[in-house]
Amino acid sequence: MPIIQFNLIEGRPESLKRELARRVCETVSEVLDVSPTTVRILIHEMGLNDFSVAGMTVAERLENSTPGVPYEKN
Amino acid sequence: MPIIQFNLIEGRPESLKRELARRVCETVSEVLDVSPTTVRILIHEMGLNDFSVAGMTVAERLENSTPGVPYEKN
Amino acid sequence: MPIIQFNLIEGRPESLKRELARRVCETVSEVLDVSPTTVRILIHEMGLNDFSVAGMTVAERLENSTPGVPYEKN
Amino acid sequence: MPIIQFNLIEGRPESLKRELARRVCETVSEVLDVSPTTVRILIHEMGLNDFSVAGMTVAERLENSTPGVPYEKN
Amino acid sequence: MPIIQFNLIEGRPESLKRELARRVCETVSEVLDVSPTTVRILIHEMGLNDFSVAGMTVAERLENSTPGVPYEKN
Amino acid sequence: MPIIQFNLIEGRPESLKRELARRVCETVSEVLDVSPTTVRILIHEMGLNDFSVAGMTVAERLENSTPGVPYEKN
């Protein structure tokens, strides 16, 4: 009966969410030795000001990042 | 102090969400013998690719369902 | 696919948790017009210092309540 | 590693969410004596019919409130 | 920044929880193309009367299962 | 109506949980300009193998840490 809730920053394509569901179900089913049909996955997407580390939201980090240096926003 | 979080597929009318809040509050208040004023209900709606069973999202199931056969998308 | 998470103060008997599961499933199934088999309910119990209102935990309220006056601890 | 999830009624400006993240991180870091970099905050906003007290959603309360009397919708 | 919450029935050995964390982190990191260091996994274990399907808790199902027929309690 | 859920590694004294509830309520009430009575805080404690970063649980990190070098386990 694993029920798994993902919290992700919004913006990923629908096809990637489908792949995530499929791949995580496979892994969980295998590791816990349960039928895939018992695995439920929920995805909750958040806006760029709805997630923060050290008091700074993702949106703030993006605004403050150096141009040309990729920011790992995930 | 029951705090109750619902995870539902999006698309239900607002009137149904109100009825859900009212009816679940009644049931919980009665079963747990607590005042209705202590019952808080939160509803979280998910998109069709944000919930999956057995690695397959609701959207995928709808695409693959046989025409004419109703799919229980709830 | 309703997935419902309850947050409750610990201490209720197991029989009451079973009744809660049964009754809430009935209500949700009826209101949302979904099969009972799609309704999943999770209960999360919290200790007396793990829930607070207005900055005061349940344990603190119980310590400060007037003797003889029942406190609604639910 | 505190991971903190906020459930709020939608409608607050982005600047307020940023201030909330900053201020709560400060407080938690100070009280628990942990580095701010270990504090993660998630905000989940809900629609006016997605939160209810005593079986009545915020939207219903707003509709039923007396004109001229401010309703604390927070 | 994926933050992933697992809800599982209690009783799995600690070694399996470690393997679950390791394997799910690998899968998520690969599918979403993010650094493993951004992946956080939380496990929440529930008692046998804290999870129900169709209004019947896991404990009730175990009591009602036919002797000799394994019950998938996952 | 802020409802705030904390996920923490287990082991903090009850007095600290009370202080956390009080201080976070103050901060949230002030920043969001809402009455303290609308602020609810829930604490969920996790075991040392129930939280992981980069696929490694807190317990594993503690086992692998260098003696004499404090590990920030929070």
Short mmCIF file of C-alpha atoms in Angstrom, two decimals:
data_model
loop_
_atom_site.label_atom_id
_atom_site.label_comp_id
_atom_site.label_asym_id
_atom_site.label_seq_id
_atom_site.Cartn_x
_atom_site.Cartn_y
_atom_site.Cartn_z
CA MET A 1 0.00 0.00 0.00
CA PRO A 2 2.79 2.48 -0.48
CA ILE A 3 1.33 5.95 -0.97
CA ILE A 4 4.03 8.30 -2.16
CA GLN A 5 3.75 12.08 -2.34
CA PHE A 6 6.16 14.10 -4.46
CA ASN A 7 6.71 17.81 -3.95
CA LEU A 8 8.29 19.35 -7.05
CA ILE A 9 8.88 22.79 -8.47
CA GLU A 10 6.36 23.34 -11.28
CA GLY A 11 7.33 23.38 -14.92
CA ARG A 12 8.17 19.82 -15.86
CA PRO A 13 6.46 18.43 -18.99
CA GLU A 14 3.59 15.98 -18.60
CA SER A 15 5.62 13.24 -20.30
CA LEU A 16 8.25 13.48 -17.56
CA LYS A 17 5.64 13.15 -14.83
CA ARG A 18 4.42 9.98 -16.51
CA GLU A 19 7.93 8.59 -16.70
CA LEU A 20 8.50 9.48 -13.05
CA ALA A 21 5.34 7.62 -12.03
CA ARG A 22 6.32 4.56 -14.03
CA ARG A 23 9.94 4.39 -12.93
CA VAL A 24 9.35 5.09 -9.23
CA CYS A 25 6.57 2.50 -9.17
CA GLU A 26 8.97 -0.08 -10.62
CA THR A 27 11.68 0.71 -8.09
CA VAL A 28 9.35 0.73 -5.07
CA SER A 29 7.60 -2.45 -6.16
CA GLU A 30 10.95 -4.20 -6.54
CA VAL A 31 12.58 -2.97 -3.33
CA LEU A 32 9.56 -3.53 -1.08
CA ASP A 33 8.49 -6.70 -2.90
CA VAL A 34 4.89 -5.54 -3.39
CA SER A 35 2.61 -5.67 -6.40
CA PRO A 36 2.81 -2.54 -8.62
CA THR A 37 -0.98 -2.26 -8.34
CA THR A 38 -0.58 -1.33 -4.66
CA VAL A 39 1.71 1.63 -5.44
CA ARG A 40 0.04 5.03 -5.59
CA ILE A 41 2.00 8.19 -6.45
CA LEU A 42 0.79 11.77 -6.00
CA ILE A 43 2.62 14.76 -7.44
CA HIS A 44 2.25 18.20 -5.92
CA GLU A 45 3.80 21.05 -7.89
CA MET A 46 4.81 24.30 -6.27
CA GLY A 47 5.32 27.79 -7.62
CA LEU A 48 8.74 29.44 -7.53
CA ASN A 49 7.90 31.38 -4.36
CA ASP A 50 6.35 28.37 -2.65
CA PHE A 51 9.58 26.57 -1.88
CA SER A 52 12.53 27.97 0.04
CA VAL A 53 15.83 26.85 1.50
CA ALA A 54 17.52 28.92 4.18
CA GLY A 55 14.69 31.46 4.00
CA MET A 56 15.17 32.22 0.31
CA THR A 57 12.63 31.11 -2.27
CA VAL A 58 13.56 29.54 -5.61
CA ALA A 59 12.37 32.71 -7.38
CA GLU A 60 14.72 34.84 -5.29
CA ARG A 61 17.65 32.56 -6.02
CA LEU A 62 16.97 32.73 -9.74
CA GLU A 63 16.87 36.54 -9.62
CA ASN A 64 20.15 36.65 -7.75
CA SER A 65 22.05 34.06 -9.77
CA THR A 66 24.97 35.09 -11.91
CA PRO A 67 24.15 35.32 -15.63
CA GLY A 68 25.68 32.48 -17.57
CA VAL A 69 26.02 30.28 -14.52
CA PRO A 70 23.31 27.64 -14.57
CA TYR A 71 21.24 27.48 -11.46
CA GLU A 72 20.10 24.09 -10.29
CA LYS A 73 16.49 25.03 -9.71
CA ASN A 74 15.11 21.53 -9.27
CA MET B 1 -8.86 18.84 16.56
CA PRO B 2 -9.25 16.56 13.58
CA ILE B 3 -7.44 18.04 10.59
CA ILE B 4 -8.37 16.13 7.47
CA GLN B 5 -6.62 16.40 4.11
CA PHE B 6 -8.34 15.18 0.95
CA ASN B 7 -6.42 14.38 -2.24
CA LEU B 8 -8.80 14.37 -5.21
CA ILE B 9 -8.57 14.43 -8.99
CA GLU B 10 -9.49 17.93 -10.15
CA GLY B 11 -12.72 18.72 -11.90
CA ARG B 12 -15.46 18.46 -9.32
CA PRO B 13 -17.88 21.41 -9.06
CA GLU B 14 -17.54 23.82 -6.16
CA SER B 15 -20.96 22.83 -4.86
CA LEU B 16 -19.79 19.23 -4.46
CA LYS B 17 -16.73 20.32 -2.49
CA ARG B 18 -19.03 22.22 -0.14
CA GLU B 19 -21.25 19.20 0.30
CA LEU B 20 -18.19 17.03 0.93
CA ALA B 21 -16.97 19.41 3.65
CA ARG B 22 -20.38 19.48 5.32
CA ARG B 23 -21.06 15.77 5.21
CA VAL B 24 -17.59 14.61 6.25
CA CYS B 25 -17.61 17.10 9.14
CA GLU B 26 -20.94 15.66 10.33
CA THR B 27 -19.67 12.08 10.16
CA VAL B 28 -16.36 12.79 11.88
CA SER B 29 -17.97 14.89 14.58
CA GLU B 30 -20.45 12.10 15.30
CA VAL B 31 -18.00 9.17 15.25
CA LEU B 32 -15.27 10.87 17.29
CA ASP B 33 -17.73 12.69 19.55
CA VAL B 34 -16.12 16.09 19.02
CA SER B 35 -17.63 19.50 18.32
CA PRO B 36 -17.98 20.29 14.59
CA THR B 37 -16.08 23.53 15.22
CA THR B 38 -12.93 21.49 15.86
CA VAL B 39 -13.11 19.77 12.47
CA ARG B 40 -10.97 21.27 9.70
CA ILE B 41 -10.97 19.88 6.17
CA LEU B 42 -8.47 20.69 3.43
CA ILE B 43 -8.94 19.67 -0.19
CA HIS B 44 -6.00 19.26 -2.51
CA GLU B 45 -6.86 18.73 -6.17
CA MET B 46 -4.48 17.04 -8.57
CA GLY B 47 -4.12 17.14 -12.35
CA LEU B 48 -4.67 14.02 -14.46
CA ASN B 49 -0.94 13.32 -14.66
CA ASP B 50 -0.37 13.97 -10.97
CA PHE B 51 -1.91 10.76 -9.69
CA SER B 52 -0.94 7.26 -10.71
CA VAL B 53 -1.66 3.67 -9.77
CA ALA B 54 0.74 0.91 -10.80
CA GLY B 55 2.90 3.49 -12.55
CA MET B 56 0.16 4.70 -14.88
CA THR B 57 -1.35 8.16 -14.47
CA VAL B 58 -5.08 8.87 -14.68
CA ALA B 59 -4.51 10.66 -17.99
CA GLU B 60 -2.84 7.59 -19.46
CA ARG B 61 -5.67 5.36 -18.33
CA LEU B 62 -8.24 7.65 -19.93
CA GLU B 63 -6.32 7.63 -23.22
CA ASN B 64 -6.11 3.85 -23.18
CA SER B 65 -9.68 3.13 -22.12
CA THR B 66 -12.07 1.45 -24.53
CA PRO B 67 -14.55 3.88 -26.14
CA GLY B 68 -18.01 3.46 -24.76
CA VAL B 69 -16.79 1.83 -21.57
CA PRO B 70 -16.96 4.31 -18.74
CA TYR B 71 -13.72 4.74 -16.86
CA GLU B 72 -13.94 5.24 -13.15
CA LYS B 73 -11.64 8.22 -12.97
CA ASN B 74 -12.40 9.20 -9.41
CA MET C 1 -9.21 7.79 -5.89
CA PRO C 2 -9.82 9.84 -2.79
CA ILE C 3 -6.83 9.54 -0.46
CA ILE C 4 -7.71 11.01 2.91
CA GLN C 5 -5.25 11.78 5.70
CA PHE C 6 -6.48 12.27 9.24
CA ASN C 7 -4.40 14.05 11.88
CA LEU C 8 -5.67 13.17 15.36
CA ILE C 9 -4.48 13.45 18.94
CA GLU C 10 -3.34 10.00 20.06
CA GLY C 11 -5.30 7.92 22.52
CA ARG C 12 -8.39 6.72 20.75
CA PRO C 13 -9.14 2.98 20.93
CA GLU C 14 -8.48 0.81 17.90
CA SER C 15 -12.19 0.04 17.58
CA LEU C 16 -12.94 3.73 17.11
CA LYS C 17 -10.34 4.05 14.37
CA ARG C 18 -12.01 1.17 12.57
CA GLU C 19 -15.42 2.78 12.89
CA LEU C 20 -13.99 6.07 11.64
CA ALA C 21 -12.54 4.35 8.56
CA ARG C 22 -15.83 2.60 7.82
CA ARG C 23 -18.09 5.60 8.33
CA VAL C 24 -15.94 8.15 6.51
CA CYS C 25 -15.54 5.76 3.58
CA GLU C 26 -19.34 5.43 3.37
CA THR C 27 -19.87 9.19 3.43
CA VAL C 28 -17.16 9.98 0.89
CA SER C 29 -18.24 7.21 -1.44
CA GLU C 30 -21.82 8.49 -1.32
CA VAL C 31 -21.08 12.20 -1.72
CA LEU C 32 -18.51 11.83 -4.48
CA ASP C 33 -20.34 8.94 -6.14
CA VAL C 34 -17.26 6.72 -6.27
CA SER C 35 -16.79 3.06 -5.43
CA PRO C 36 -15.79 2.43 -1.79
CA THR C 37 -12.83 0.40 -3.07
CA THR C 38 -11.25 3.61 -4.36
CA VAL C 39 -11.32 5.28 -0.93
CA ARG C 40 -8.11 5.11 1.09
CA ILE C 41 -7.85 6.56 4.58
CA LEU C 42 -4.65 7.19 6.54
CA ILE C 43 -4.61 8.11 10.22
CA HIS C 44 -1.72 9.98 11.74
CA GLU C 45 -1.76 10.28 15.52
CA MET C 46 0.10 13.02 17.34
CA GLY C 47 1.41 13.32 20.87
CA LEU C 48 0.04 15.96 23.24
CA ASN C 49 2.93 18.32 22.55
CA ASP C 50 2.78 17.78 18.79
CA PHE C 51 -0.34 19.82 18.16
CA SER C 52 -0.88 23.43 19.10
CA VAL C 53 -3.39 26.21 18.61
CA ALA C 54 -2.37 29.83 19.17
CA GLY C 55 1.12 28.66 20.15
CA MET C 56 -0.04 26.45 23.02
CA THR C 57 0.17 22.68 22.80
CA VAL C 58 -2.62 20.35 23.89
CA ALA C 59 -0.47 19.23 26.82
CA GLU C 60 -0.10 22.81 28.03
CA ARG C 61 -3.82 23.41 27.78
CA LEU C 62 -4.54 20.31 29.81
CA GLU C 63 -2.09 21.41 32.53
CA ASN C 64 -3.67 24.84 32.67
CA SER C 65 -7.31 23.79 32.58
CA THR C 66 -9.51 24.32 35.61
CA PRO C 67 -10.10 21.14 37.64
CA GLY C 68 -13.62 19.85 37.17
CA VAL C 69 -14.12 21.66 33.93
CA PRO C 70 -13.87 19.23 31.06
CA TYR C 71 -11.39 20.18 28.41
CA GLU C 72 -12.22 19.37 24.84
CA LYS C 73 -8.90 17.82 23.96
CA ASN C 74 -9.89 16.33 20.62
CA MET D 1 16.50 19.04 8.53
CA PRO D 2 13.24 20.73 9.43
CA ILE D 3 10.84 20.44 6.50
CA ILE D 4 7.88 22.70 7.07
CA GLN D 5 4.65 22.68 5.06
CA PHE D 6 2.30 25.65 5.16
CA ASN D 7 -1.35 25.39 4.14
CA LEU D 8 -2.74 28.85 3.38
CA ILE D 9 -5.77 30.35 1.69
CA GLU D 10 -4.68 31.65 -1.73
CA GLY D 11 -4.37 35.30 -2.53
CA ARG D 12 -1.36 36.59 -0.67
CA PRO D 13 1.21 38.58 -2.67
CA GLU D 14 4.49 36.94 -3.66
CA SER D 15 6.42 39.42 -1.54
CA LEU D 16 4.60 38.23 1.57
CA LYS D 17 5.40 34.60 0.82
CA ARG D 18 9.06 35.56 0.59
CA GLU D 19 8.91 37.38 3.90
CA LEU D 20 7.15 34.40 5.46
CA ALA D 21 9.91 32.06 4.26
CA ARG D 22 12.64 34.35 5.57
CA ARG D 23 11.09 35.03 8.96
CA VAL D 24 9.98 31.49 9.72
CA CYS D 25 13.41 30.17 8.75
CA GLU D 26 15.02 32.62 11.19
CA THR D 27 12.72 31.62 14.03
CA VAL D 28 13.04 27.87 13.45
CA SER D 29 16.80 28.06 13.07
CA GLU D 30 17.07 30.00 16.32
CA VAL D 31 14.68 27.87 18.40
CA LEU D 32 15.96 24.49 17.22
CA ASP D 33 19.58 25.65 17.05
CA VAL D 34 20.11 24.39 13.50
CA SER D 35 21.75 26.00 10.49
CA PRO D 36 19.33 28.00 8.30
CA THR D 37 20.55 25.97 5.32
CA THR D 38 18.82 22.90 6.76
CA VAL D 39 15.42 24.62 6.88
CA ARG D 40 13.08 23.94 3.98
CA ILE D 41 9.65 25.56 3.72
CA LEU D 42 6.86 24.54 1.35
CA ILE D 43 3.74 26.63 0.83
CA HIS D 44 0.52 25.07 -0.37
CA GLU D 45 -2.26 27.50 -1.26
CA MET D 46 -5.89 26.48 -1.26
CA GLY D 47 -8.96 27.85 -3.02
CA LEU D 48 -11.84 29.34 -1.05
CA ASN D 49 -13.85 26.13 -1.25
CA ASP D 50 -10.86 23.93 -0.39
CA PHE D 51 -10.73 24.78 3.30
CA SER D 52 -13.55 24.44 5.78
CA VAL D 53 -14.19 24.71 9.50
CA ALA D 54 -17.26 23.09 11.03
CA GLY D 55 -18.32 21.89 7.57
CA MET D 56 -18.48 25.37 6.05
CA THR D 57 -15.95 26.48 3.46
CA VAL D 58 -14.26 29.89 3.50
CA ALA D 59 -16.25 30.85 0.39
CA GLU D 60 -19.53 30.08 2.16
CA ARG D 61 -18.53 32.11 5.19
CA LEU D 62 -17.66 35.08 2.99
CA GLU D 63 -21.04 34.88 1.25
CA ASN D 64 -22.85 34.73 4.57
CA SER D 65 -20.92 37.43 6.37
CA THR D 66 -22.63 40.68 7.32
CA PRO D 67 -21.76 43.59 5.01
CA GLY D 68 -19.47 46.05 6.74
CA VAL D 69 -18.25 43.53 9.25
CA PRO D 70 -14.77 42.37 8.30
CA TYR D 71 -14.39 38.65 8.04
CA GLU D 72 -11.13 37.15 9.17
CA LYS D 73 -10.56 34.97 6.14
CA ASN D 74 -6.94 34.08 6.87
CA MET E 1 14.49 19.86 -4.67
CA PRO E 2 12.27 16.81 -4.79
CA ILE E 3 10.84 16.13 -1.33
CA ILE E 4 9.23 12.72 -1.26
CA GLN E 5 6.99 11.39 1.50
CA PHE E 6 6.34 7.66 1.82
CA ASN E 7 3.39 6.27 3.74
CA LEU E 8 4.00 2.61 4.61
CA ILE E 9 2.55 0.00 6.92
CA GLU E 10 4.94 -0.43 9.84
CA GLY E 11 7.10 -3.48 10.30
CA ARG E 12 9.78 -3.33 7.64
CA PRO E 13 13.40 -3.78 8.83
CA GLU E 14 15.66 -0.76 9.03
CA SER E 15 17.92 -2.20 6.34
CA LEU E 16 15.03 -2.18 3.88
CA LYS E 17 14.24 1.46 4.64
CA ARG E 18 17.85 2.31 3.86
CA GLU E 19 17.72 0.41 0.60
CA LEU E 20 14.44 2.13 -0.28
CA ALA E 21 16.00 5.55 0.31
CA ARG E 22 19.04 4.71 -1.78
CA ARG E 23 17.19 3.16 -4.69
CA VAL E 24 14.40 5.74 -4.92
CA CYS E 25 16.96 8.55 -4.77
CA GLU E 26 18.83 6.98 -7.69
CA THR E 27 15.68 6.62 -9.78
CA VAL E 28 14.39 10.12 -9.07
CA SER E 29 17.76 11.72 -9.67
CA GLU E 30 18.05 9.93 -13.02
CA VAL E 31 14.51 10.56 -14.27
CA LEU E 32 14.34 14.22 -13.25
CA ASP E 33 17.99 14.89 -14.08
CA VAL E 34 18.77 16.46 -10.70
CA SER E 35 21.66 15.98 -8.31
CA PRO E 36 21.08 13.24 -5.71
CA THR E 37 21.95 15.79 -3.03
CA THR E 38 18.69 17.62 -3.78
CA VAL E 39 16.57 14.52 -3.14
CA ARG E 40 15.00 14.23 0.31
CA ILE E 41 12.92 11.23 1.33
CA LEU E 42 10.68 10.98 4.40
CA ILE E 43 9.11 7.73 5.56
CA HIS E 44 5.96 7.71 7.65
CA GLU E 45 4.97 4.34 9.06
CA MET E 46 1.40 3.56 10.05
CA GLY E 47 -0.11 1.03 12.42
CA LEU E 48 -2.37 -1.75 11.16
CA ASN E 49 -5.52 0.18 12.07
CA ASP E 50 -4.23 3.44 10.62
CA PHE E 51 -4.66 2.52 6.99
CA SER E 52 -7.85 1.36 5.32
CA VAL E 53 -9.20 0.60 1.88
CA ALA E 54 -12.95 0.53 1.29
CA GLY E 55 -13.53 1.29 4.96
CA MET E 56 -11.66 -1.75 6.25
CA THR E 57 -8.33 -1.40 8.03
CA VAL E 58 -5.33 -3.65 7.34
CA ALA E 59 -5.80 -5.22 10.78
CA GLU E 60 -9.38 -6.15 9.96
CA ARG E 61 -8.37 -7.69 6.67
CA LEU E 62 -5.70 -9.78 8.36
CA GLU E 63 -8.23 -11.03 10.92
CA ASN E 64 -10.68 -11.96 8.19
CA SER E 65 -8.24 -13.58 5.77
CA THR E 66 -8.43 -17.28 5.08
CA PRO E 67 -5.79 -19.33 6.92
CA GLY E 68 -3.12 -20.57 4.56
CA VAL E 69 -3.85 -17.94 1.98
CA PRO E 70 -1.22 -15.24 2.13
CA TYR E 71 -2.56 -11.75 2.48
CA GLU E 72 -0.76 -9.01 0.64
CA LYS E 73 -0.46 -6.61 3.51
CA ASN E 74 2.17 -4.40 1.86
CA MET F 1 -6.17 29.62 8.98
CA PRO F 2 -2.51 28.73 8.60
CA ILE F 3 -2.04 25.02 9.24
CA ILE F 4 1.63 24.26 9.55
CA GLN F 5 3.19 20.79 9.54
CA PHE F 6 6.71 20.26 10.84
CA ASN F 7 8.77 17.20 9.96
CA LEU F 8 11.62 16.78 12.46
CA ILE F 9 14.10 14.09 13.47
CA GLU F 10 12.92 12.62 16.76
CA GLY F 11 14.67 13.27 20.04
CA ARG F 12 13.98 16.87 20.98
CA PRO F 13 12.68 17.51 24.49
CA GLU F 14 9.01 18.32 25.01
CA SER F 15 9.91 21.77 26.31
CA LEU F 16 11.56 22.61 22.99
CA LYS F 17 8.50 21.53 21.04
CA ARG F 18 6.43 23.87 23.16
CA GLU F 19 8.80 26.73 22.55
CA LEU F 20 8.79 25.97 18.84
CA ALA F 21 4.98 26.10 18.76
CA ARG F 22 4.90 29.39 20.65
CA ARG F 23 7.61 31.15 18.67
CA VAL F 24 6.50 30.00 15.22
CA CYS F 25 2.92 31.02 16.02
CA GLU F 26 4.14 34.50 16.98
CA THR F 27 6.15 34.89 13.80
CA VAL F 28 3.42 33.61 11.48
CA SER F 29 0.74 35.68 13.16
CA GLU F 30 2.88 38.80 12.80
CA VAL F 31 4.01 38.26 9.21
CA LEU F 32 0.61 37.22 7.84
CA ASP F 33 -1.31 39.64 10.06
CA VAL F 34 -3.69 36.99 11.37
CA SER F 35 -4.92 36.23 14.86
CA PRO F 36 -2.76 33.70 16.76
CA THR F 37 -5.92 31.69 17.41
CA THR F 38 -6.08 30.81 13.71
CA VAL F 39 -2.58 29.31 13.71
CA ARG F 40 -2.37 25.52 14.07
CA ILE F 41 0.96 23.69 14.21
CA LEU F 42 1.47 19.95 13.84
CA ILE F 43 4.79 18.23 14.58
CA HIS F 44 5.68 14.93 12.98
CA GLU F 45 8.82 13.25 14.31
CA MET F 46 10.76 10.75 12.28
CA GLY F 47 13.16 7.97 13.21
CA LEU F 48 16.83 8.08 12.15
CA ASN F 49 16.19 5.78 9.20
CA ASP F 50 13.06 7.61 8.14
CA PHE F 51 14.75 10.66 6.69
CA SER F 52 17.40 10.65 4.00
CA VAL F 53 19.32 13.08 1.83
CA ALA F 54 21.03 11.85 -1.35
CA GLY F 55 19.84 8.32 -0.60
CA MET F 56 21.56 8.10 2.79
CA THR F 57 19.55 8.08 5.99
CA VAL F 58 20.46 10.10 9.07
CA ALA F 59 21.37 6.88 10.86
CA GLU F 60 23.83 5.94 8.13
CA ARG F 61 25.43 9.37 8.24
CA LEU F 62 25.89 9.14 11.99
CA GLU F 63 27.53 5.70 11.65
CA ASN F 64 29.89 6.99 8.98
CA SER F 65 30.80 10.29 10.59
CA THR F 66 34.32 10.90 11.81
CA PRO F 67 34.69 10.60 15.59
CA GLY F 68 35.15 13.96 17.21
CA VAL F 69 33.63 15.83 14.33
CA PRO F 70 30.14 16.90 15.25
CA TYR F 71 27.50 15.87 12.79
CA GLU F 72 24.67 18.26 12.21
CA LYS F 73 21.89 15.72 12.55
CA ASN F 74 19.00 18.13 12.72
#
